[in-house]
Amino acid sequence: MRDPLSVLTEAFTSFVLGKVETTRLPVRTSTGQAQAVYLPTAAPGLGDSGVIIGREVYSGKGYVYDPFQLYGQQLPAPHWLVLGESGNGKSALEKTYVLRQLRFRDRQVVVLDAQGEDGVGEWNLIAQELGITPIRLDPMVANDSGIRLNPLDPAITTTGQLALLRTIIEVAMGHGLDERSGFALKVAHAHVNEHITERQPILTDIVERLRHPEAESAEAMNVDIDDVRAWGLDVALVLDRLVDGDLRGMFDGPTTVGIDLDAPLIVFDLSHIDRNSIAMPILMAIVGVWLEHTWIRPDRKKRIFLVEEAWHIINSPFVAQLFQRLLKFGRRLGLSFVAVVHHLSDVVDGAAAKEAAAILKMASTRTVYAQKADEARHTGAVLGLPRWAVEIIPTLTPGIAVWDVNGNVQVVKHLITERERPLVYTDRAMTEASGPADPDLEWETEQRALMMERQLDDSSQSTVA
């Protein structure tokens, strides 16, 4: 029961002042509302070590990301999946990310450039800026002047060579090798490696041996030699495409001398290959295995392997199996694999759903640009994104993406400096829609680069000491 004196006081105040005093209700708020009002209480970012990506849309904080710095407690695997429709900024993100990573002197990047304009790949401008000549694989180049990668390069182990040959054949045939065809290939490969020692064995040698098997091979299996020849006939026909067919001139000879595997950036230009042909996954399989055995070494360098049109890898069970091994051991060797894909449905609903799921599981970082609502829901279900992130994906504008770094989900606006702009935008329409460069990011990027150099110098001196 209220105090009579209080009631009398309120009545008198109302009579004199013509208003009634009201009791203020207590203020109630949620943690999320408090964070929105007072930004310093917002969820922590990924730290300040690494390269600048841009700014978090909601908090305005700078967004810094580096899989090598985060690996361990914050990131179980250094691999990264980038998704989104064309024209939303995936290409610009990849290029600025690589350029900023190369400011570290212990970083090295390989790019499989599957897109291009005006007869060259999209990475041609960046390669020129860095004084690097792309490795252009082109079946139309004259045989004596084209670049070649040899699947039988002695740098690749014999086990790796045989696995690569099987993959090439299985991708081209669309199914696995049966035991008899596999035996014929194994015998031919063993004979070539054993008897050709004065030079690099090449695919022509394998084709020749498949067509003309040795009598010992038949005797070992207690079968007629014509049976062994018949078992290897389909295999020979597939490999003949790389030797004397539409893919000749790229893999039918010794590896070209002079390919610089110590350059900070190595660009394989695949833009002259039809992206929808069976040649593309074959190319990526050969390049991937060749790099695994010749480029990745157990030294102190941190390596980034970026693959555009990566659905050619993930959507083929045979190629995916090769890259699964590369990704699995890549963590031990300091390798970060970056796969760029337009639609997740391109890879998880295909023939290689099991292999695709295994590769996606190893990608602890996922960046999703704008997608249609149905595609966004599908992507969110597969990747386990929170509901709010799924709902916002269809509304994203170019340059803004949802970032999921091992469960730390943020909406991030990618920022580009004036110096980077002419190198990363090769399409006029994208340039006009991109908006102005950010001068603060320009300054911050330069300052961070100087800081990186000082830290590297200090660590080098302490190591020597």
Tab-separated table of C-alpha atoms in Angstrom:
chain	number	residue	atom	x	y	z
A	1	MET	CA	0.000	0.000	0.000
A	2	ARG	CA	1.402	3.401	-0.996
A	3	ASP	CA	2.383	5.978	1.631
A	4	PRO	CA	-0.521	8.547	2.147
A	5	LEU	CA	2.024	11.378	2.201
A	6	SER	CA	3.306	10.363	-1.268
A	7	VAL	CA	-0.220	10.287	-2.661
A	8	LEU	CA	-0.951	13.753	-1.242
A	9	THR	CA	2.323	15.147	-2.648
A	10	GLU	CA	1.554	13.843	-6.173
A	11	ALA	CA	-1.958	15.332	-6.060
A	12	PHE	CA	-0.624	18.734	-4.982
A	13	THR	CA	2.074	18.702	-7.712
A	14	SER	CA	-0.510	17.825	-10.349
A	15	PHE	CA	-2.788	20.649	-9.227
A	16	VAL	CA	-0.010	23.282	-9.159
A	17	LEU	CA	2.024	22.261	-12.235
A	18	GLY	CA	-0.711	20.733	-14.317
A	19	LYS	CA	1.107	17.434	-14.916
A	20	VAL	CA	1.577	14.079	-13.340
A	21	GLU	CA	5.016	12.696	-12.502
A	22	THR	CA	5.467	9.130	-13.807
A	23	THR	CA	7.743	6.435	-12.531
A	24	ARG	CA	10.568	5.541	-14.989
A	25	LEU	CA	10.624	1.866	-15.881
A	26	PRO	CA	13.921	-0.025	-15.435
A	27	VAL	CA	16.114	-0.335	-18.566
A	28	ARG	CA	16.567	-3.843	-19.905
A	29	THR	CA	18.904	-4.751	-22.745
A	30	SER	CA	20.554	-7.791	-24.296
A	31	THR	CA	24.262	-8.398	-24.771
A	32	GLY	CA	23.830	-8.029	-28.523
A	33	GLN	CA	22.133	-4.627	-28.128
A	34	ALA	CA	24.900	-3.458	-25.799
A	35	GLN	CA	27.536	-4.508	-28.339
A	36	ALA	CA	25.753	-2.614	-31.098
A	37	VAL	CA	25.646	0.568	-28.969
A	38	TYR	CA	29.121	0.275	-27.504
A	39	LEU	CA	31.401	-1.231	-30.149
A	40	PRO	CA	34.433	-1.954	-27.927
A	41	THR	CA	32.360	-4.720	-26.288
A	42	ALA	CA	31.735	-6.426	-29.673
A	43	ALA	CA	32.989	-9.941	-30.352
A	44	PRO	CA	36.748	-10.056	-30.897
A	45	GLY	CA	38.059	-10.356	-34.447
A	46	LEU	CA	40.824	-12.622	-35.720
A	47	GLY	CA	43.685	-10.625	-34.247
A	48	ASP	CA	46.026	-8.165	-35.895
A	49	SER	CA	48.592	-10.523	-37.441
A	50	GLY	CA	48.346	-11.131	-41.163
A	51	VAL	CA	47.050	-9.246	-44.194
A	52	ILE	CA	44.275	-6.679	-44.249
A	53	ILE	CA	41.109	-7.803	-46.019
A	54	GLY	CA	38.878	-4.815	-45.276
A	55	ARG	CA	36.409	-3.827	-42.564
A	56	GLU	CA	33.676	-5.577	-40.643
A	57	VAL	CA	30.402	-4.081	-41.866
A	58	TYR	CA	28.634	-3.873	-38.500
A	59	SER	CA	31.446	-2.821	-36.173
A	60	GLY	CA	33.655	-0.905	-38.599
A	61	LYS	CA	36.742	-2.667	-37.254
A	62	GLY	CA	39.554	-3.621	-39.600
A	63	TYR	CA	39.438	-7.267	-40.709
A	64	VAL	CA	42.788	-9.042	-40.803
A	65	TYR	CA	43.197	-12.647	-41.933
A	66	ASP	CA	46.102	-15.035	-42.339
A	67	PRO	CA	45.738	-18.840	-42.226
A	68	PHE	CA	49.357	-19.308	-41.185
A	69	GLN	CA	49.034	-16.954	-38.221
A	70	LEU	CA	45.682	-18.419	-37.156
A	71	TYR	CA	46.591	-22.075	-37.651
A	72	GLY	CA	46.454	-24.016	-34.422
A	73	GLN	CA	44.162	-22.738	-31.693
A	74	GLN	CA	41.890	-20.624	-33.934
A	75	LEU	CA	42.091	-22.570	-37.196
A	76	PRO	CA	42.342	-26.385	-37.465
A	77	ALA	CA	43.280	-26.281	-41.164
A	78	PRO	CA	44.758	-23.509	-43.343
A	79	HIS	CA	42.596	-24.203	-46.408
A	80	TRP	CA	40.057	-21.722	-47.773
A	81	LEU	CA	36.894	-21.974	-49.922
A	82	VAL	CA	35.623	-18.893	-51.806
A	83	LEU	CA	32.052	-19.008	-53.195
A	84	GLY	CA	29.836	-16.645	-55.133
A	85	GLU	CA	28.253	-15.569	-58.381
A	86	SER	CA	30.356	-13.833	-61.030
A	87	GLY	CA	30.714	-10.073	-60.732
A	88	ASN	CA	30.615	-9.877	-56.938
A	89	GLY	CA	34.312	-9.456	-56.241
A	90	LYS	CA	35.806	-12.947	-55.854
A	91	SER	CA	38.559	-12.244	-58.378
A	92	ALA	CA	39.483	-8.906	-56.796
A	93	LEU	CA	39.663	-10.568	-53.365
A	94	GLU	CA	41.963	-13.340	-54.615
A	95	LYS	CA	44.349	-10.915	-56.287
A	96	THR	CA	44.636	-8.402	-53.479
A	97	TYR	CA	45.032	-11.254	-50.994
A	98	VAL	CA	47.955	-12.681	-52.979
A	99	LEU	CA	49.572	-9.273	-53.496
A	100	ARG	CA	49.368	-8.545	-49.776
A	101	GLN	CA	50.638	-12.008	-48.824
A	102	LEU	CA	53.676	-11.492	-51.048
A	103	ARG	CA	54.683	-8.575	-48.823
A	104	PHE	CA	55.881	-11.310	-46.472
A	105	ARG	CA	59.266	-12.472	-47.727
A	106	ASP	CA	58.657	-16.077	-46.671
A	107	ARG	CA	55.488	-16.515	-48.769
A	108	GLN	CA	55.192	-18.182	-52.171
A	109	VAL	CA	52.064	-18.497	-54.307
A	110	VAL	CA	51.025	-20.741	-57.194
A	111	VAL	CA	47.904	-19.829	-59.177
A	112	LEU	CA	46.030	-22.026	-61.646
A	113	ASP	CA	44.538	-19.296	-63.826
A	114	ALA	CA	41.628	-20.846	-65.716
A	115	GLN	CA	40.018	-17.608	-66.914
A	116	GLY	CA	41.244	-14.926	-69.281
A	117	GLU	CA	40.646	-12.024	-71.603
A	118	ASP	CA	42.319	-10.985	-74.871
A	119	GLY	CA	44.256	-14.225	-75.181
A	120	VAL	CA	45.909	-14.108	-71.749
A	121	GLY	CA	44.936	-15.180	-68.253
A	122	GLU	CA	43.406	-12.885	-65.639
A	123	TRP	CA	46.642	-12.888	-63.647
A	124	ASN	CA	48.745	-11.644	-66.554
A	125	LEU	CA	48.828	-8.011	-65.358
A	126	ILE	CA	49.972	-8.982	-61.867
A	127	ALA	CA	52.622	-11.310	-63.301
A	128	GLN	CA	53.925	-8.487	-65.498
A	129	GLU	CA	53.989	-6.081	-62.554
A	130	LEU	CA	56.132	-8.561	-60.606
A	131	GLY	CA	58.385	-9.318	-63.588
A	132	ILE	CA	57.139	-12.907	-63.896
A	133	THR	CA	56.347	-14.833	-67.086
A	134	PRO	CA	53.250	-17.068	-66.721
A	135	ILE	CA	53.587	-20.739	-67.614
A	136	ARG	CA	51.113	-20.863	-70.469
A	137	LEU	CA	49.859	-24.351	-71.329
A	138	ASP	CA	48.417	-24.258	-74.826
A	139	PRO	CA	47.862	-27.222	-77.176
A	140	MET	CA	47.818	-24.847	-80.160
A	141	VAL	CA	51.417	-23.709	-79.680
A	142	ALA	CA	53.980	-25.251	-82.006
A	143	ASN	CA	55.574	-28.379	-80.568
A	144	ASP	CA	59.057	-26.896	-80.391
A	145	SER	CA	58.093	-23.742	-78.454
A	146	GLY	CA	55.340	-24.784	-76.031
A	147	ILE	CA	55.667	-25.370	-72.303
A	148	ARG	CA	55.589	-29.025	-71.236
A	149	LEU	CA	55.075	-30.778	-67.914
A	150	ASN	CA	56.043	-34.425	-67.957
A	151	PRO	CA	53.791	-36.801	-65.923
A	152	LEU	CA	56.785	-39.164	-65.896
A	153	ASP	CA	59.210	-36.531	-64.634
A	154	PRO	CA	61.855	-38.287	-62.497
A	155	ALA	CA	61.129	-35.724	-59.762
A	156	ILE	CA	57.806	-37.546	-59.246
A	157	THR	CA	58.046	-40.866	-57.427
A	158	THR	CA	57.190	-43.994	-59.410
A	159	THR	CA	54.129	-44.483	-57.180
A	160	GLY	CA	53.055	-40.905	-57.886
A	161	GLN	CA	53.570	-41.384	-61.628
A	162	LEU	CA	51.389	-44.480	-61.714
A	163	ALA	CA	48.654	-42.811	-59.634
A	164	LEU	CA	48.717	-39.815	-61.972
A	165	LEU	CA	48.508	-42.001	-65.096
A	166	ARG	CA	45.508	-43.829	-63.636
A	167	THR	CA	43.809	-40.535	-62.818
A	168	ILE	CA	44.327	-39.155	-66.333
A	169	ILE	CA	42.812	-42.282	-67.829
A	170	GLU	CA	39.907	-42.525	-65.363
A	171	VAL	CA	38.951	-38.866	-65.797
A	172	ALA	CA	38.983	-39.227	-69.587
A	173	MET	CA	37.010	-42.499	-69.525
A	174	GLY	CA	34.570	-41.368	-66.840
A	175	HIS	CA	34.981	-44.528	-64.771
A	176	GLY	CA	37.620	-46.444	-62.865
A	177	LEU	CA	40.075	-48.826	-64.488
A	178	ASP	CA	39.227	-52.502	-64.280
A	179	GLU	CA	41.851	-54.885	-62.951
A	180	ARG	CA	43.034	-56.051	-66.362
A	181	SER	CA	43.503	-52.570	-67.798
A	182	GLY	CA	45.179	-51.530	-64.552
A	183	PHE	CA	47.564	-54.463	-64.833
A	184	ALA	CA	48.475	-53.596	-68.432
A	185	LEU	CA	49.216	-49.986	-67.413
A	186	LYS	CA	51.272	-51.065	-64.396
A	187	VAL	CA	53.377	-53.452	-66.480
A	188	ALA	CA	53.982	-50.853	-69.217
A	189	HIS	CA	54.966	-48.212	-66.687
A	190	ALA	CA	57.359	-50.532	-64.850
A	191	HIS	CA	59.028	-51.593	-68.116
A	192	VAL	CA	59.516	-47.991	-69.270
A	193	ASN	CA	61.039	-46.882	-65.949
A	194	GLU	CA	63.337	-49.885	-65.841
A	195	HIS	CA	64.671	-49.761	-69.399
A	196	ILE	CA	64.752	-46.035	-70.276
A	197	THR	CA	67.566	-44.511	-68.233
A	198	GLU	CA	69.444	-42.264	-70.676
A	199	ARG	CA	66.629	-39.677	-70.815
A	200	GLN	CA	63.307	-38.736	-69.198
A	201	PRO	CA	60.652	-41.341	-70.003
A	202	ILE	CA	57.643	-39.740	-71.709
A	203	LEU	CA	54.024	-40.664	-72.419
A	204	THR	CA	54.899	-41.839	-75.930
A	205	ASP	CA	56.964	-44.607	-74.338
A	206	ILE	CA	53.961	-45.769	-72.280
A	207	VAL	CA	51.667	-45.763	-75.320
A	208	GLU	CA	54.206	-47.720	-77.347
A	209	ARG	CA	54.607	-50.348	-74.628
A	210	LEU	CA	50.825	-50.714	-74.178
A	211	ARG	CA	50.452	-51.393	-77.886
A	212	HIS	CA	53.408	-53.764	-77.955
A	213	PRO	CA	53.629	-55.517	-74.582
A	214	GLU	CA	56.580	-57.721	-73.668
A	215	ALA	CA	56.235	-61.481	-73.726
A	216	GLU	CA	57.399	-61.644	-70.089
A	217	SER	CA	54.286	-59.724	-69.046
A	218	ALA	CA	52.012	-62.379	-70.508
A	219	GLU	CA	54.113	-65.208	-69.101
A	220	ALA	CA	53.976	-63.684	-65.603
A	221	MET	CA	50.179	-63.817	-65.719
A	222	ASN	CA	50.094	-67.114	-67.632
A	223	VAL	CA	47.983	-65.582	-70.382
A	224	ASP	CA	48.370	-64.995	-74.095
A	225	ILE	CA	50.238	-61.837	-75.123
A	226	ASP	CA	47.287	-60.804	-77.308
A	227	ASP	CA	45.161	-60.666	-74.146
A	228	VAL	CA	47.616	-58.259	-72.490
A	229	ARG	CA	47.587	-56.113	-75.635
A	230	ALA	CA	43.769	-56.056	-75.629
A	231	TRP	CA	43.684	-55.110	-71.924
A	232	GLY	CA	45.857	-52.072	-72.582
A	233	LEU	CA	44.243	-50.942	-75.841
A	234	ASP	CA	41.668	-48.550	-74.300
A	235	VAL	CA	44.340	-47.126	-72.007
A	236	ALA	CA	46.630	-46.507	-74.984
A	237	LEU	CA	43.844	-44.734	-76.875
A	238	VAL	CA	43.222	-42.354	-73.968
A	239	LEU	CA	46.899	-41.498	-73.501
A	240	ASP	CA	47.282	-41.071	-77.244
A	241	ARG	CA	45.082	-37.989	-76.955
A	242	LEU	CA	47.844	-36.315	-74.940
A	243	VAL	CA	50.512	-37.539	-77.337
A	244	ASP	CA	49.025	-37.108	-80.790
A	245	GLY	CA	45.523	-35.722	-80.252
A	246	ASP	CA	43.935	-32.405	-79.313
A	247	LEU	CA	45.994	-32.116	-76.113
A	248	ARG	CA	49.383	-32.750	-77.654
A	249	GLY	CA	52.230	-30.387	-76.994
A	250	MET	CA	51.690	-29.987	-73.234
A	251	PHE	CA	52.549	-33.342	-71.658
A	252	ASP	CA	54.170	-35.388	-74.424
A	253	GLY	CA	57.815	-34.543	-73.768
A	254	PRO	CA	60.373	-33.853	-71.052
A	255	THR	CA	59.560	-31.062	-68.605
A	256	THR	CA	60.583	-27.703	-70.056
A	257	VAL	CA	63.888	-26.498	-68.660
A	258	GLY	CA	63.929	-23.124	-66.913
A	259	ILE	CA	60.600	-23.154	-65.029
A	260	ASP	CA	61.396	-21.064	-61.957
A	261	LEU	CA	59.903	-22.787	-58.922
A	262	ASP	CA	61.608	-20.335	-56.568
A	263	ALA	CA	59.756	-17.252	-57.854
A	264	PRO	CA	57.433	-15.617	-55.304
A	265	LEU	CA	54.496	-16.029	-57.708
A	266	ILE	CA	54.067	-18.878	-60.207
A	267	VAL	CA	51.119	-18.565	-62.589
A	268	PHE	CA	49.920	-21.478	-64.718
A	269	ASP	CA	47.869	-19.897	-67.507
A	270	LEU	CA	45.166	-22.408	-68.527
A	271	SER	CA	42.991	-19.805	-70.229
A	272	HIS	CA	43.485	-21.332	-73.696
A	273	ILE	CA	41.833	-24.567	-72.572
A	274	ASP	CA	38.067	-25.022	-72.902
A	275	ARG	CA	36.829	-24.781	-69.301
A	276	ASN	CA	33.963	-27.185	-70.023
A	277	SER	CA	36.058	-29.875	-71.689
A	278	ILE	CA	37.459	-33.019	-70.096
A	279	ALA	CA	40.902	-31.500	-70.651
A	280	MET	CA	40.622	-29.109	-67.687
A	281	PRO	CA	40.456	-31.658	-64.837
A	282	ILE	CA	43.216	-33.657	-66.557
A	283	LEU	CA	45.358	-30.522	-66.703
A	284	MET	CA	44.725	-29.692	-63.060
A	285	ALA	CA	45.541	-33.242	-61.967
A	286	ILE	CA	48.857	-33.214	-63.815
A	287	VAL	CA	49.820	-29.741	-62.600
A	288	GLY	CA	48.796	-30.552	-59.023
A	289	VAL	CA	50.800	-33.773	-58.786
A	290	TRP	CA	53.790	-32.241	-60.582
A	291	LEU	CA	53.790	-29.356	-58.094
A	292	GLU	CA	53.389	-31.704	-55.155
A	293	HIS	CA	56.649	-33.439	-56.041
A	294	THR	CA	58.682	-30.532	-57.430
A	295	TRP	CA	57.501	-27.348	-55.688
A	296	ILE	CA	56.429	-28.263	-52.151
A	297	ARG	CA	59.494	-28.827	-50.008
A	298	PRO	CA	59.925	-29.153	-46.227
A	299	ASP	CA	61.529	-25.735	-45.786
A	300	ARG	CA	60.443	-22.689	-43.799
A	301	LYS	CA	58.402	-21.095	-46.582
A	302	LYS	CA	54.643	-20.708	-46.373
A	303	ARG	CA	52.949	-21.667	-49.635
A	304	ILE	CA	49.569	-20.749	-51.097
A	305	PHE	CA	48.055	-22.844	-53.904
A	306	LEU	CA	45.112	-20.955	-55.454
A	307	VAL	CA	42.872	-22.719	-57.967
A	308	GLU	CA	40.240	-20.914	-59.998
A	309	GLU	CA	37.367	-22.976	-61.422
A	310	ALA	CA	38.188	-25.456	-58.643
A	311	TRP	CA	35.024	-27.458	-59.305
A	312	HIS	CA	37.093	-29.287	-61.936
A	313	ILE	CA	39.061	-30.733	-59.035
A	314	ILE	CA	36.377	-31.190	-56.404
A	315	ASN	CA	33.735	-32.588	-58.764
A	316	SER	CA	35.903	-35.404	-60.142
A	317	PRO	CA	36.307	-38.325	-57.717
A	318	PHE	CA	39.632	-39.322	-59.295
A	319	VAL	CA	41.191	-35.840	-59.268
A	320	ALA	CA	39.728	-35.076	-55.840
A	321	GLN	CA	41.459	-38.121	-54.372
A	322	LEU	CA	44.834	-36.806	-55.548
A	323	PHE	CA	44.188	-33.365	-54.078
A	324	GLN	CA	42.860	-34.817	-50.824
A	325	ARG	CA	46.299	-36.270	-50.204
A	326	LEU	CA	47.920	-32.959	-51.077
A	327	LEU	CA	45.661	-31.062	-48.659
A	328	LYS	CA	46.092	-33.611	-45.894
A	329	PHE	CA	49.874	-33.361	-45.890
A	330	GLY	CA	49.875	-29.687	-46.868
A	331	ARG	CA	49.419	-28.622	-43.253
A	332	ARG	CA	52.685	-30.293	-42.303
A	333	LEU	CA	54.454	-28.630	-45.232
A	334	GLY	CA	53.028	-25.128	-44.710
A	335	LEU	CA	50.550	-25.194	-47.616
A	336	SER	CA	47.266	-23.271	-47.774
A	337	PHE	CA	44.922	-24.436	-50.555
A	338	VAL	CA	42.453	-21.829	-51.865
A	339	ALA	CA	39.557	-23.171	-53.954
A	340	VAL	CA	37.394	-20.681	-55.893
A	341	VAL	CA	33.960	-21.994	-56.915
A	342	HIS	CA	30.811	-20.319	-58.269
A	343	HIS	CA	28.168	-22.650	-56.807
A	344	LEU	CA	28.466	-25.179	-54.032
A	345	SER	CA	25.819	-27.277	-55.765
A	346	ASP	CA	28.315	-27.744	-58.607
A	347	VAL	CA	30.445	-29.920	-56.355
A	348	VAL	CA	28.351	-31.447	-53.573
A	349	ASP	CA	25.568	-32.783	-55.781
A	350	GLY	CA	27.836	-34.382	-58.382
A	351	ALA	CA	29.466	-37.763	-58.836
A	352	ALA	CA	32.192	-36.905	-56.317
A	353	ALA	CA	29.924	-35.963	-53.396
A	354	LYS	CA	31.951	-38.040	-50.932
A	355	GLU	CA	35.292	-36.617	-52.057
A	356	ALA	CA	33.844	-33.091	-52.212
A	357	ALA	CA	32.601	-33.365	-48.618
A	358	ALA	CA	36.070	-34.460	-47.475
A	359	ILE	CA	37.757	-31.477	-49.167
A	360	LEU	CA	35.146	-29.018	-47.876
A	361	LYS	CA	35.662	-30.365	-44.366
A	362	MET	CA	39.357	-29.465	-44.616
A	363	ALA	CA	38.509	-25.870	-45.576
A	364	SER	CA	38.216	-24.176	-42.184
A	365	THR	CA	37.737	-20.764	-43.834
A	366	ARG	CA	34.717	-20.125	-46.071
A	367	THR	CA	33.944	-16.832	-47.812
A	368	VAL	CA	30.505	-16.520	-49.433
A	369	TYR	CA	29.561	-13.684	-51.790
A	370	ALA	CA	26.026	-12.891	-52.984
A	371	GLN	CA	23.903	-15.830	-54.108
A	372	LYS	CA	20.249	-16.330	-54.912
A	373	ALA	CA	18.052	-17.237	-51.950
A	374	ASP	CA	17.700	-20.934	-52.822
A	375	GLU	CA	21.437	-21.292	-53.404
A	376	ALA	CA	22.173	-19.427	-50.162
A	377	ARG	CA	19.969	-21.811	-48.174
A	378	HIS	CA	21.684	-24.791	-49.772
A	379	THR	CA	25.126	-23.317	-49.077
A	380	GLY	CA	24.198	-22.508	-45.494
A	381	ALA	CA	22.942	-26.048	-44.879
A	382	VAL	CA	26.092	-27.665	-46.276
A	383	LEU	CA	28.531	-25.306	-44.529
A	384	GLY	CA	26.567	-25.003	-41.289
A	385	LEU	CA	26.225	-21.213	-41.427
A	386	PRO	CA	24.031	-19.438	-38.846
A	387	ARG	CA	20.532	-18.471	-39.942
A	388	TRP	CA	21.203	-14.720	-39.937
A	389	ALA	CA	24.157	-15.201	-42.297
A	390	VAL	CA	22.089	-17.306	-44.706
A	391	GLU	CA	19.356	-14.662	-44.790
A	392	ILE	CA	21.784	-11.849	-45.545
A	393	ILE	CA	23.710	-13.571	-48.370
A	394	PRO	CA	21.125	-12.759	-51.118
A	395	THR	CA	21.212	-9.078	-50.114
A	396	LEU	CA	24.993	-8.644	-50.275
A	397	THR	CA	26.363	-6.078	-52.711
A	398	PRO	CA	29.606	-6.487	-54.722
A	399	GLY	CA	32.690	-6.469	-52.545
A	400	ILE	CA	30.866	-7.603	-49.383
A	401	ALA	CA	30.868	-11.232	-48.226
A	402	VAL	CA	30.094	-13.465	-45.275
A	403	TRP	CA	33.299	-14.825	-43.753
A	404	ASP	CA	33.218	-17.978	-41.640
A	405	VAL	CA	36.604	-18.647	-40.042
A	406	ASN	CA	36.116	-21.815	-38.022
A	407	GLY	CA	32.802	-20.555	-36.629
A	408	ASN	CA	33.770	-16.885	-36.281
A	409	VAL	CA	31.211	-15.414	-38.705
A	410	GLN	CA	31.431	-11.797	-39.853
A	411	VAL	CA	30.158	-9.682	-42.745
A	412	VAL	CA	33.220	-8.073	-44.314
A	413	LYS	CA	33.645	-5.344	-46.910
A	414	HIS	CA	36.724	-5.935	-49.020
A	415	LEU	CA	38.776	-2.764	-49.508
A	416	ILE	CA	41.204	-2.062	-52.347
A	417	THR	CA	44.005	0.480	-52.480
A	418	GLU	CA	44.564	2.853	-55.383
A	419	ARG	CA	47.782	1.066	-56.265
A	420	GLU	CA	46.045	-2.323	-56.450
A	421	ARG	CA	43.034	-1.156	-58.436
A	422	PRO	CA	44.464	-1.295	-62.000
A	423	LEU	CA	45.948	-4.735	-61.321
A	424	VAL	CA	42.912	-6.483	-59.880
A	425	TYR	CA	40.093	-5.058	-62.027
A	426	THR	CA	40.427	-6.349	-65.566
A	427	ASP	CA	36.759	-5.725	-66.389
A	428	ARG	CA	35.547	-2.162	-66.952
A	429	ALA	CA	32.093	-2.924	-65.618
A	430	MET	CA	33.576	-4.112	-62.357
A	431	THR	CA	35.807	-1.054	-62.151
A	432	GLU	CA	32.878	1.348	-62.537
A	433	ALA	CA	30.828	-0.464	-59.908
A	434	SER	CA	33.612	-0.891	-57.407
A	435	GLY	CA	33.452	2.520	-55.729
A	436	PRO	CA	36.381	4.632	-54.582
A	437	ALA	CA	39.537	3.226	-53.125
A	438	ASP	CA	40.060	3.600	-49.408
A	439	PRO	CA	42.923	5.986	-48.499
A	440	ASP	CA	42.997	4.789	-44.891
A	441	LEU	CA	43.542	1.230	-46.066
A	442	GLU	CA	46.357	2.417	-48.367
A	443	TRP	CA	48.164	3.967	-45.401
A	444	GLU	CA	47.407	1.049	-43.087
A	445	THR	CA	48.611	-1.499	-45.658
A	446	GLU	CA	51.904	0.352	-46.112
A	447	GLN	CA	52.428	0.628	-42.355
A	448	ARG	CA	51.666	-3.052	-41.864
A	449	ALA	CA	54.120	-3.968	-44.627
A	450	LEU	CA	56.871	-1.985	-42.890
A	451	MET	CA	55.998	-3.685	-39.611
A	452	MET	CA	56.205	-7.115	-41.288
A	453	GLU	CA	59.658	-6.311	-42.653
A	454	ARG	CA	60.920	-5.170	-39.253
A	455	GLN	CA	59.562	-8.306	-37.590
A	456	LEU	CA	61.187	-10.534	-40.216
A	457	ASP	CA	64.502	-8.693	-39.836
A	458	ASP	CA	64.346	-9.080	-36.032
A	459	SER	CA	63.528	-12.781	-36.267
A	460	SER	CA	66.347	-13.338	-38.782
A	461	GLN	CA	68.852	-11.597	-36.499
A	462	SER	CA	67.708	-13.568	-33.453
A	463	THR	CA	67.995	-16.802	-35.438
A	464	VAL	CA	71.543	-15.966	-36.484
A	465	ALA	CA	72.400	-14.964	-32.932
